[in-house]
Coordinates of N, CA and C and ligand atoms in Angstrom, one line a residue:
M25 N 7.3 29.9 9.3 CA 5.9 29.9 8.8 C 5.1 28.7 9.3
R26 N 3.9 28.9 9.8 CA 3.1 27.9 10.3 C 2.5 27.0 9.2
A27 N 2.6 25.7 9.3 CA 2.0 24.8 8.3 C 0.5 24.9 8.4
A28 N -0.1 25.0 7.2 CA -1.6 25.1 7.1 C -2.2 23.7 7.6
S29 N -3.5 23.8 8.1 CA -4.0 22.6 8.5 C -4.4 21.7 7.2
P30 N -4.5 20.4 7.4 CA -4.7 19.6 6.2 C -5.9 19.9 5.4
A31 N -5.8 19.8 4.1 CA -6.9 20.1 3.2 C -7.9 19.0 3.3
A32 N -7.5 17.8 3.7 CA -8.5 16.7 3.8 C -7.9 15.6 4.7
N33 N -8.8 14.8 5.3 CA -8.4 13.6 5.9 C -8.8 12.4 5.1
L34 N -7.8 11.7 4.7 CA -8.2 10.6 3.7 C -7.9 9.2 4.4
K35 N -8.7 8.3 4.1 CA -8.5 6.9 4.5 C -7.9 6.0 3.5
V36 N -6.8 5.5 3.8 CA -6.1 4.6 2.8 C -6.1 3.1 3.5
V37 N -6.4 2.2 2.7 CA -6.3 0.8 3.2 C -5.2 0.0 2.5
L38 N -4.5 -0.8 3.2 CA -3.5 -1.7 2.7 C -4.0 -3.1 2.4
L39 N -3.7 -3.6 1.3 CA -4.2 -4.9 0.9 C -3.1 -5.7 0.3
G40 N -3.2 -7.0 0.4 CA -2.1 -7.9 -0.2 C -1.9 -9.1 0.7
E41 N -1.2 -10.1 0.1 CA -1.0 -11.3 0.9 C -0.2 -11.1 2.1
G42 N -0.3 -12.0 3.0 CA 0.5 -12.0 4.2 C 2.0 -12.1 3.8
R43 N 2.8 -11.3 4.6 CA 4.3 -11.4 4.4 C 4.9 -10.5 3.2
V44 N 4.0 -9.9 2.5 CA 4.5 -9.1 1.4 C 5.2 -7.8 1.9
G45 N 4.9 -7.4 3.1 CA 5.5 -6.2 3.7 C 4.5 -5.0 3.9
K46 N 3.3 -5.2 4.0 CA 2.3 -4.1 4.2 C 2.6 -3.4 5.5
T47 N 2.8 -4.1 6.6 CA 3.0 -3.5 7.9 C 4.4 -2.8 7.9
S48 N 5.3 -3.4 7.2 CA 6.7 -2.8 7.2 C 6.7 -1.5 6.4
L49 N 5.9 -1.4 5.3 CA 5.7 -0.2 4.5 C 5.1 0.9 5.4
L50 N 4.1 0.5 6.1 CA 3.4 1.5 7.0 C 4.3 2.0 8.1
L51 N 5.0 1.1 8.7 CA 5.9 1.5 9.8 C 7.1 2.4 9.3
R52 N 7.5 2.0 8.1 CA 8.6 2.8 7.6 C 8.1 4.2 7.2
F53 N 6.9 4.3 6.6 CA 6.4 5.6 6.2 C 6.0 6.5 7.4
A54 N 5.3 5.9 8.3 CA 4.7 6.7 9.4 C 5.7 6.9 10.6
K55 N 6.7 6.0 10.8 CA 7.5 6.1 11.9 C 9.0 6.0 11.6
D56 N 9.3 5.8 10.3 CA 10.7 5.5 9.8 C 11.4 4.4 10.7
E57 N 10.6 3.3 10.8 CA 11.1 2.1 11.5 C 11.1 0.9 10.5
F58 N 12.0 0.0 10.8 CA 12.0 -1.2 10.0 C 12.5 -2.4 10.9
S59 N 11.9 -3.6 10.8 CA 12.4 -4.7 11.5 C 12.4 -5.9 10.6
D60 N 13.5 -6.6 10.6 CA 13.6 -7.9 9.8 C 12.8 -9.0 10.4
T61 N 12.3 -8.8 11.6 CA 11.5 -9.8 12.2 C 10.1 -9.3 12.5
Q62 N 9.6 -8.4 11.6 CA 8.3 -7.8 11.8 C 7.3 -9.0 12.1
Q63 N 6.6 -8.8 13.2 CA 5.6 -9.8 13.5 C 4.2 -9.4 13.1
A64 N 3.5 -10.4 12.5 CA 2.2 -10.1 11.8 C 1.2 -9.5 12.7
T65 N 1.1 -9.9 13.9 CA -0.1 -9.6 14.7 C 0.1 -8.4 15.7
I66 N 1.3 -7.9 15.9 CA 1.4 -6.8 16.8 C 1.5 -5.5 16.1
Q67 N 0.4 -4.8 15.9 CA 0.4 -3.4 15.3 C -0.9 -2.8 15.5
A68 N -0.9 -1.4 15.3 CA -2.0 -0.7 15.4 C -3.0 -1.0 14.2
S69 N -4.3 -0.7 14.4 CA -5.2 -0.8 13.2 C -5.0 0.3 12.2
F70 N -4.6 1.4 12.6 CA -4.1 2.4 11.6 C -3.2 3.4 12.2
L71 N -2.4 4.0 11.3 CA -1.5 5.1 11.7 C -1.8 6.3 10.8
S72 N -1.6 7.5 11.4 CA -1.8 8.7 10.6 C -0.5 9.4 10.3
K73 N -0.5 10.0 9.1 CA 0.6 10.9 8.8 C 0.2 11.9 7.8
K74 N 0.8 13.1 8.0 CA 0.5 14.2 7.0 C 1.5 14.1 5.8
V75 N 1.0 14.3 4.6 CA 1.9 14.4 3.5 C 1.6 15.7 2.7
L76 N 2.7 16.3 2.1 CA 2.5 17.4 1.3 C 2.2 17.0 -0.1
V77 N 1.2 17.5 -0.6 CA 0.9 17.2 -2.0 C 1.4 18.3 -3.0
D78 N 1.5 19.5 -2.5 CA 2.2 20.6 -3.1 C 2.7 21.6 -2.1
A79 N 3.3 22.7 -2.5 CA 4.0 23.6 -1.5 C 3.0 24.1 -0.5
E80 N 1.7 24.2 -0.8 CA 0.7 24.8 0.1 C -0.3 23.8 0.7
T81 N -0.3 22.6 0.1 CA -1.4 21.7 0.5 C -0.9 20.4 1.2
S82 N -1.3 20.2 2.4 CA -1.0 18.9 3.0 C -2.3 18.1 3.2
V83 N -2.2 16.9 3.3 CA -3.3 15.9 3.4 C -2.9 15.0 4.6
A84 N -3.9 14.8 5.5 CA -3.6 13.8 6.6 C -4.2 12.4 6.1
L85 N -3.3 11.5 6.1 CA -3.7 10.1 5.7 C -3.8 9.2 6.9
S86 N -4.9 8.5 7.0 CA -5.1 7.5 8.0 C -4.9 6.2 7.3
I87 N -3.8 5.5 7.6 CA -3.5 4.3 6.8 C -3.8 3.1 7.6
W88 N -4.8 2.3 7.1 CA -5.3 1.1 7.8 C -4.5 -0.1 7.4
D89 N -4.1 -0.9 8.4 CA -3.4 -2.1 8.2 C -4.2 -3.3 8.8
T90 N -4.0 -4.4 8.3 CA -4.7 -5.6 8.8 C -3.9 -6.1 10.0
A91 N -4.5 -6.9 10.8 CA -3.9 -7.6 11.9 C -3.6 -9.1 11.5
G92 N -3.4 -9.3 10.2 CA -3.1 -10.6 9.7 C -4.3 -11.4 9.2
Q93 N -5.5 -10.8 9.3 CA -6.7 -11.5 8.8 C -6.7 -11.7 7.3
E94 N -5.8 -11.0 6.6 CA -5.8 -11.2 5.1 C -5.5 -12.7 4.8
R95 N -4.9 -13.4 5.7 CA -4.7 -14.9 5.5 C -6.0 -15.6 5.3
F96 N -7.1 -15.1 5.9 CA -8.3 -15.8 5.8 C -9.3 -15.1 4.8
H97 N -8.7 -14.1 4.1 CA -9.5 -13.4 3.1 C -10.8 -12.8 3.6
S98 N -10.8 -12.4 4.9 CA -12.0 -11.8 5.4 C -11.7 -10.6 6.2
L99 N -11.5 -9.5 5.5 CA -11.2 -8.2 6.2 C -12.5 -7.5 6.7
G100 N -13.6 -7.9 6.1 CA -14.8 -7.3 6.7 C -15.1 -5.9 6.2
P101 N -16.4 -5.5 6.2 CA -16.8 -4.2 5.6 C -16.2 -3.0 6.3
I102 N -15.9 -3.1 7.6 CA -15.5 -1.9 8.3 C -14.1 -1.5 7.8
Y103 N -13.3 -2.5 7.4 CA -12.0 -2.2 6.9 C -12.1 -1.3 5.6
Y104 N -13.0 -1.6 4.8 CA -13.1 -0.9 3.5 C -14.0 0.4 3.6
R105 N -14.8 0.5 4.6 CA -15.8 1.5 4.7 C -15.2 2.9 4.5
D106 N -15.8 3.7 3.6 CA -15.3 5.1 3.3 C -13.8 5.2 2.9
A107 N -13.2 4.1 2.4 CA -11.8 4.3 2.0 C -11.7 5.1 0.8
D108 N -10.8 6.1 0.8 CA -10.6 7.0 -0.3 C -9.6 6.4 -1.3
A109 N -8.7 5.6 -0.8 CA -7.6 5.0 -1.6 C -7.2 3.7 -1.0
A110 N -6.6 2.8 -1.9 CA -6.1 1.5 -1.5 C -4.7 1.3 -2.1
L111 N -3.8 0.8 -1.3 CA -2.5 0.4 -1.7 C -2.4 -1.1 -1.7
L112 N -2.3 -1.7 -2.9 CA -2.2 -3.1 -3.1 C -0.7 -3.5 -3.1
V113 N -0.3 -4.4 -2.3 CA 1.1 -4.7 -2.2 C 1.4 -6.1 -2.6
Y114 N 2.5 -6.3 -3.4 CA 3.0 -7.6 -3.6 C 4.5 -7.6 -3.4
D115 N 5.1 -8.8 -3.4 CA 6.5 -9.0 -3.2 C 7.2 -9.3 -4.6
V116 N 8.1 -8.4 -5.0 CA 8.7 -8.7 -6.4 C 9.4 -10.0 -6.6
T117 N 9.7 -10.7 -5.5 CA 10.3 -12.0 -5.6 C 9.3 -13.1 -5.5
D118 N 8.0 -12.8 -5.5 CA 7.0 -13.8 -5.3 C 5.9 -13.6 -6.2
K119 N 5.9 -14.3 -7.4 CA 4.9 -14.1 -8.4 C 3.5 -14.3 -8.0
D120 N 3.3 -15.4 -7.1 CA 1.9 -15.6 -6.6 C 1.4 -14.4 -5.9
S121 N 2.2 -13.7 -5.2 CA 1.7 -12.6 -4.4 C 1.2 -11.5 -5.4
F122 N 1.8 -11.4 -6.6 CA 1.2 -10.5 -7.6 C -0.1 -11.0 -8.1
D123 N -0.2 -12.3 -8.4 CA -1.5 -12.8 -8.9 C -2.6 -12.6 -7.9
R124 N -2.3 -12.7 -6.6 CA -3.3 -12.4 -5.6 C -3.7 -11.0 -5.6
V125 N -2.9 -10.1 -6.0 CA -3.3 -8.6 -6.1 C -4.6 -8.5 -6.9
K126 N -4.7 -9.4 -8.0 CA -5.9 -9.3 -8.9 C -7.1 -9.7 -8.1
S127 N -7.0 -10.6 -7.2 CA -8.2 -11.0 -6.5 C -8.6 -10.0 -5.4
W128 N -7.5 -9.3 -4.9 CA -7.8 -8.2 -3.9 C -8.6 -7.1 -4.7
V129 N -8.2 -6.9 -5.9 CA -8.9 -5.8 -6.7 C -10.4 -6.2 -6.9
K130 N -10.6 -7.5 -7.2 CA -12.0 -7.9 -7.4 C -12.8 -7.7 -6.1
E131 N -12.1 -8.0 -5.0 CA -12.8 -7.9 -3.6 C -13.1 -6.4 -3.4
L132 N -12.1 -5.5 -3.7 CA -12.3 -4.1 -3.6 C -13.5 -3.6 -4.3
K133 N -13.6 -4.1 -5.6 CA -14.7 -3.6 -6.4 C -16.1 -3.9 -5.7
K134 N -16.1 -5.0 -5.0 CA -17.4 -5.4 -4.3 C -17.5 -4.6 -3.0
M135 N -16.5 -4.3 -2.3 CA -16.5 -3.8 -1.0 C -16.4 -2.3 -0.9
A136 N -15.7 -1.7 -1.8 CA -15.4 -0.2 -1.6 C -16.1 0.6 -2.7
G137 N -16.1 1.9 -2.5 CA -16.8 2.8 -3.4 C -16.1 2.8 -4.8
R138 N -16.9 3.3 -5.7 CA -16.4 3.2 -7.1 C -15.2 4.1 -7.4
N139 N -15.2 5.3 -6.8 CA -14.1 6.2 -7.1 C -12.9 6.0 -6.3
I140 N -12.7 4.9 -5.6 CA -11.5 4.7 -4.8 C -10.2 4.7 -5.7
V141 N -9.3 5.4 -5.2 CA -8.0 5.6 -5.9 C -7.1 4.4 -5.6
L142 N -6.4 3.8 -6.6 CA -5.6 2.6 -6.4 C -4.1 2.8 -6.8
A143 N -3.3 2.3 -6.0 CA -1.9 2.1 -6.4 C -1.4 0.7 -6.0
I144 N -0.5 0.3 -6.8 CA 0.1 -1.1 -6.6 C 1.6 -0.9 -6.3
A145 N 2.1 -1.6 -5.2 CA 3.5 -1.5 -4.9 C 4.1 -2.9 -5.0
G146 N 5.2 -3.0 -5.8 CA 6.0 -4.2 -5.8 C 7.1 -4.0 -4.8
N147 N 7.0 -4.6 -3.6 CA 7.9 -4.4 -2.5 C 9.1 -5.4 -2.5
K148 N 10.0 -5.1 -1.6 CA 11.2 -5.9 -1.4 C 12.1 -5.9 -2.6
I149 N 12.1 -4.7 -3.3 CA 13.0 -4.5 -4.4 C 14.5 -4.7 -4.1
D150 N 14.8 -4.5 -2.8 CA 16.2 -4.8 -2.4 C 16.6 -6.2 -2.5
L151 N 15.7 -7.1 -2.6 CA 16.0 -8.6 -2.7 C 16.3 -9.0 -4.1
D152 N 15.9 -8.2 -5.0 CA 16.0 -8.7 -6.4 C 17.2 -8.1 -7.1
R153 N 17.8 -8.9 -8.0 CA 18.9 -8.3 -8.9 C 18.2 -7.6 -10.0
Q154 N 18.3 -6.2 -9.8 CA 17.5 -5.3 -10.7 C 17.6 -5.7 -12.2
E155 N 18.7 -6.1 -12.7 CA 18.8 -6.3 -14.1 C 18.0 -7.4 -14.6
E156 N 17.6 -8.3 -13.7 CA 16.8 -9.4 -14.1 C 15.3 -9.2 -13.9
L157 N 15.0 -8.1 -13.3 CA 13.6 -7.9 -12.9 C 12.7 -7.4 -14.1
D158 N 11.7 -8.1 -14.5 CA 10.8 -7.6 -15.5 C 9.4 -7.5 -15.0
L159 N 9.0 -6.3 -14.9 CA 7.6 -6.0 -14.3 C 6.7 -5.5 -15.3
T160 N 6.9 -5.9 -16.6 CA 6.0 -5.5 -17.6 C 4.5 -5.8 -17.4
E161 N 4.3 -7.1 -17.0 CA 3.0 -7.6 -16.7 C 2.3 -6.8 -15.6
Q162 N 3.1 -6.6 -14.6 CA 2.6 -5.8 -13.4 C 2.2 -4.4 -13.8
T163 N 3.1 -3.7 -14.5 CA 2.8 -2.3 -14.9 C 1.6 -2.2 -15.9
E164 N 1.5 -3.2 -16.7 CA 0.4 -3.2 -17.7 C -0.9 -3.5 -17.0
Y165 N -0.9 -4.4 -16.1 CA -2.1 -4.7 -15.3 C -2.5 -3.4 -14.5
A166 N -1.5 -2.8 -13.8 CA -1.8 -1.5 -13.1 C -2.5 -0.5 -14.0
E167 N -1.9 -0.4 -15.2 CA -2.5 0.6 -16.1 C -3.9 0.3 -16.5
S168 N -4.2 -1.0 -16.6 CA -5.5 -1.5 -17.1 C -6.6 -1.2 -16.1
I169 N -6.2 -1.1 -14.8 CA -7.2 -0.8 -13.8 C -7.1 0.6 -13.3
G170 N -6.3 1.4 -14.0 CA -6.2 2.8 -13.6 C -5.4 3.1 -12.3
A171 N -4.5 2.1 -12.0 CA -3.7 2.2 -10.8 C -2.3 2.7 -11.1
S172 N -1.7 3.4 -10.2 CA -0.2 3.7 -10.4 C 0.5 2.4 -10.0
H173 N 1.7 2.3 -10.5 CA 2.6 1.2 -10.1 C 3.9 1.7 -9.6
F174 N 4.4 1.2 -8.5 CA 5.6 1.6 -7.9 C 6.4 0.4 -7.4
T175 N 7.7 0.5 -7.4 CA 8.5 -0.5 -6.7 C 9.0 0.2 -5.4
T176 N 9.1 -0.6 -4.3 CA 9.5 -0.1 -3.0 C 10.3 -1.1 -2.3
S177 N 11.0 -0.5 -1.3 CA 11.7 -1.3 -0.3 C 11.5 -0.7 1.1
A178 N 10.8 -1.4 1.9 CA 10.5 -0.9 3.3 C 11.9 -1.0 4.0
K179 N 12.7 -2.0 3.6 CA 14.0 -2.1 4.3 C 14.9 -0.9 4.1
L180 N 15.0 -0.5 2.8 CA 15.9 0.5 2.4 C 15.2 1.9 2.3
N181 N 14.0 2.0 2.6 CA 13.2 3.2 2.5 C 13.2 3.8 1.1
K182 N 12.9 2.9 0.1 CA 12.9 3.4 -1.3 C 11.4 3.4 -1.8
G183 N 11.1 4.5 -2.5 CA 9.9 4.6 -3.2 C 8.6 4.8 -2.4
I184 N 8.7 4.8 -1.1 CA 7.6 4.8 -0.2 C 6.8 6.1 -0.1
D185 N 7.6 7.2 0.1 CA 7.0 8.5 0.1 C 6.3 8.8 -1.2
A186 N 6.9 8.4 -2.3 CA 6.3 8.6 -3.7 C 5.0 7.9 -3.8
V187 N 4.8 6.7 -3.2 CA 3.5 6.0 -3.3 C 2.5 6.8 -2.5
F188 N 2.7 7.1 -1.3 CA 1.7 7.8 -0.5 C 1.4 9.2 -1.0
Q189 N 2.4 9.8 -1.5 CA 2.2 11.1 -2.1 C 1.3 11.1 -3.3
D190 N 1.5 10.1 -4.2 CA 0.7 9.8 -5.4 C -0.8 9.6 -5.0
L191 N -0.9 8.7 -4.0 CA -2.3 8.4 -3.6 C -3.0 9.6 -3.0
A192 N -2.3 10.3 -2.2 CA -2.9 11.5 -1.5 C -3.3 12.6 -2.6
K193 N -2.4 12.8 -3.5 CA -2.7 13.7 -4.6 C -4.0 13.3 -5.4
R194 N -4.0 12.1 -5.8 CA -5.1 11.6 -6.7 C -6.4 11.5 -5.9
A195 N -6.3 11.1 -4.7 CA -7.5 11.0 -3.9 C -8.1 12.3 -3.5
L196 N -7.2 13.3 -3.4 CA -7.7 14.6 -3.0 C -8.5 15.2 -4.2
V197 N -8.0 15.0 -5.4 CA -8.7 15.4 -6.6 C -10.0 14.7 -6.8
S198 N -10.1 13.4 -6.5 CA -11.3 12.7 -6.8 C -12.3 12.8 -5.7
K199 N -11.9 13.5 -4.6 CA -12.8 13.6 -3.4 C -14.0 14.5 -3.7
Ligands
GDP225 P1 2.7 -8.1 6.0 O1 2.3 -9.5 6.4 O2 2.3 -7.9 4.6 O3 2.3 -7.1 6.9 O4 4.3 -8.2 5.9 P2 5.3 -7.7 7.1 O5 5.5 -6.2 7.1 O6 5.0 -8.3 8.3 O7 6.7 -8.2 6.5 C1 6.9 -9.6 6.3 C2 8.4 -9.9 6.3 O8 9.1 -9.3 5.2 C3 9.1 -9.4 7.6 O9 10.1 -10.3 7.9 C4 9.7 -8.1 7.1 O10 11.0 -7.7 7.8 C5 10.1 -8.4 5.6 N1 10.1 -7.2 4.7 C6 9.1 -6.3 4.6 N2 9.4 -5.4 3.7 C7 10.7 -5.7 3.2 C8 11.6 -5.1 2.2 O11 11.3 -4.1 1.6 N3 12.7 -5.8 2.0 C9 13.0 -7.0 2.7 N4 14.2 -7.5 2.4 N5 12.3 -7.5 3.6 C10 11.1 -6.9 3.9
MG226 MG1 1.0 -7.1 8.6

């Protein structure tokens, strides 16, 4: 059976502090690659991948990644322009990186359209001893801004398909 052409092309932007694993999540999702020595500055500006949102519907995602400019907090309007969804990433072993998510959300509210769909990913779950991990604050914050919350590991390929599928599904509905 021939796959139907995508129901939509959606733009997703990655946001979050440097080193939290944005590029790694993208490379794992789009190419099933992972490197322990991922270099901040060598990567494409975006990668595309189709996801199935249900048995008959696929969506093409163009996922935009920074070239490390997030360190200077100046991604510029082109990065946000016409974004349908944003994935905010933090590192579950670095509380500061979660606090920074909140400022990225403020930035998004200024720079992106009102109905942009949001998800938050706590990445590097493989580094944490699960029984000690308490992400109540993170999930409550996500809920308060209407975002989904996921935990992921780019290293072990955990949770990543679920994140992008969720974004694709919700962004398609709100389009
Ligand atoms: P970015 O600056 O947000 O794009 O982060 P990178 O993707 O460049 O990743 C920063 C570092 O964290 C690299 O050394 C990656 O190999 C590592 N990293 C990324 N994701 C994971 C993960 O899920 N688990 C572990 N253990 N390391 C990760
Ligand atoms: Mg990067």
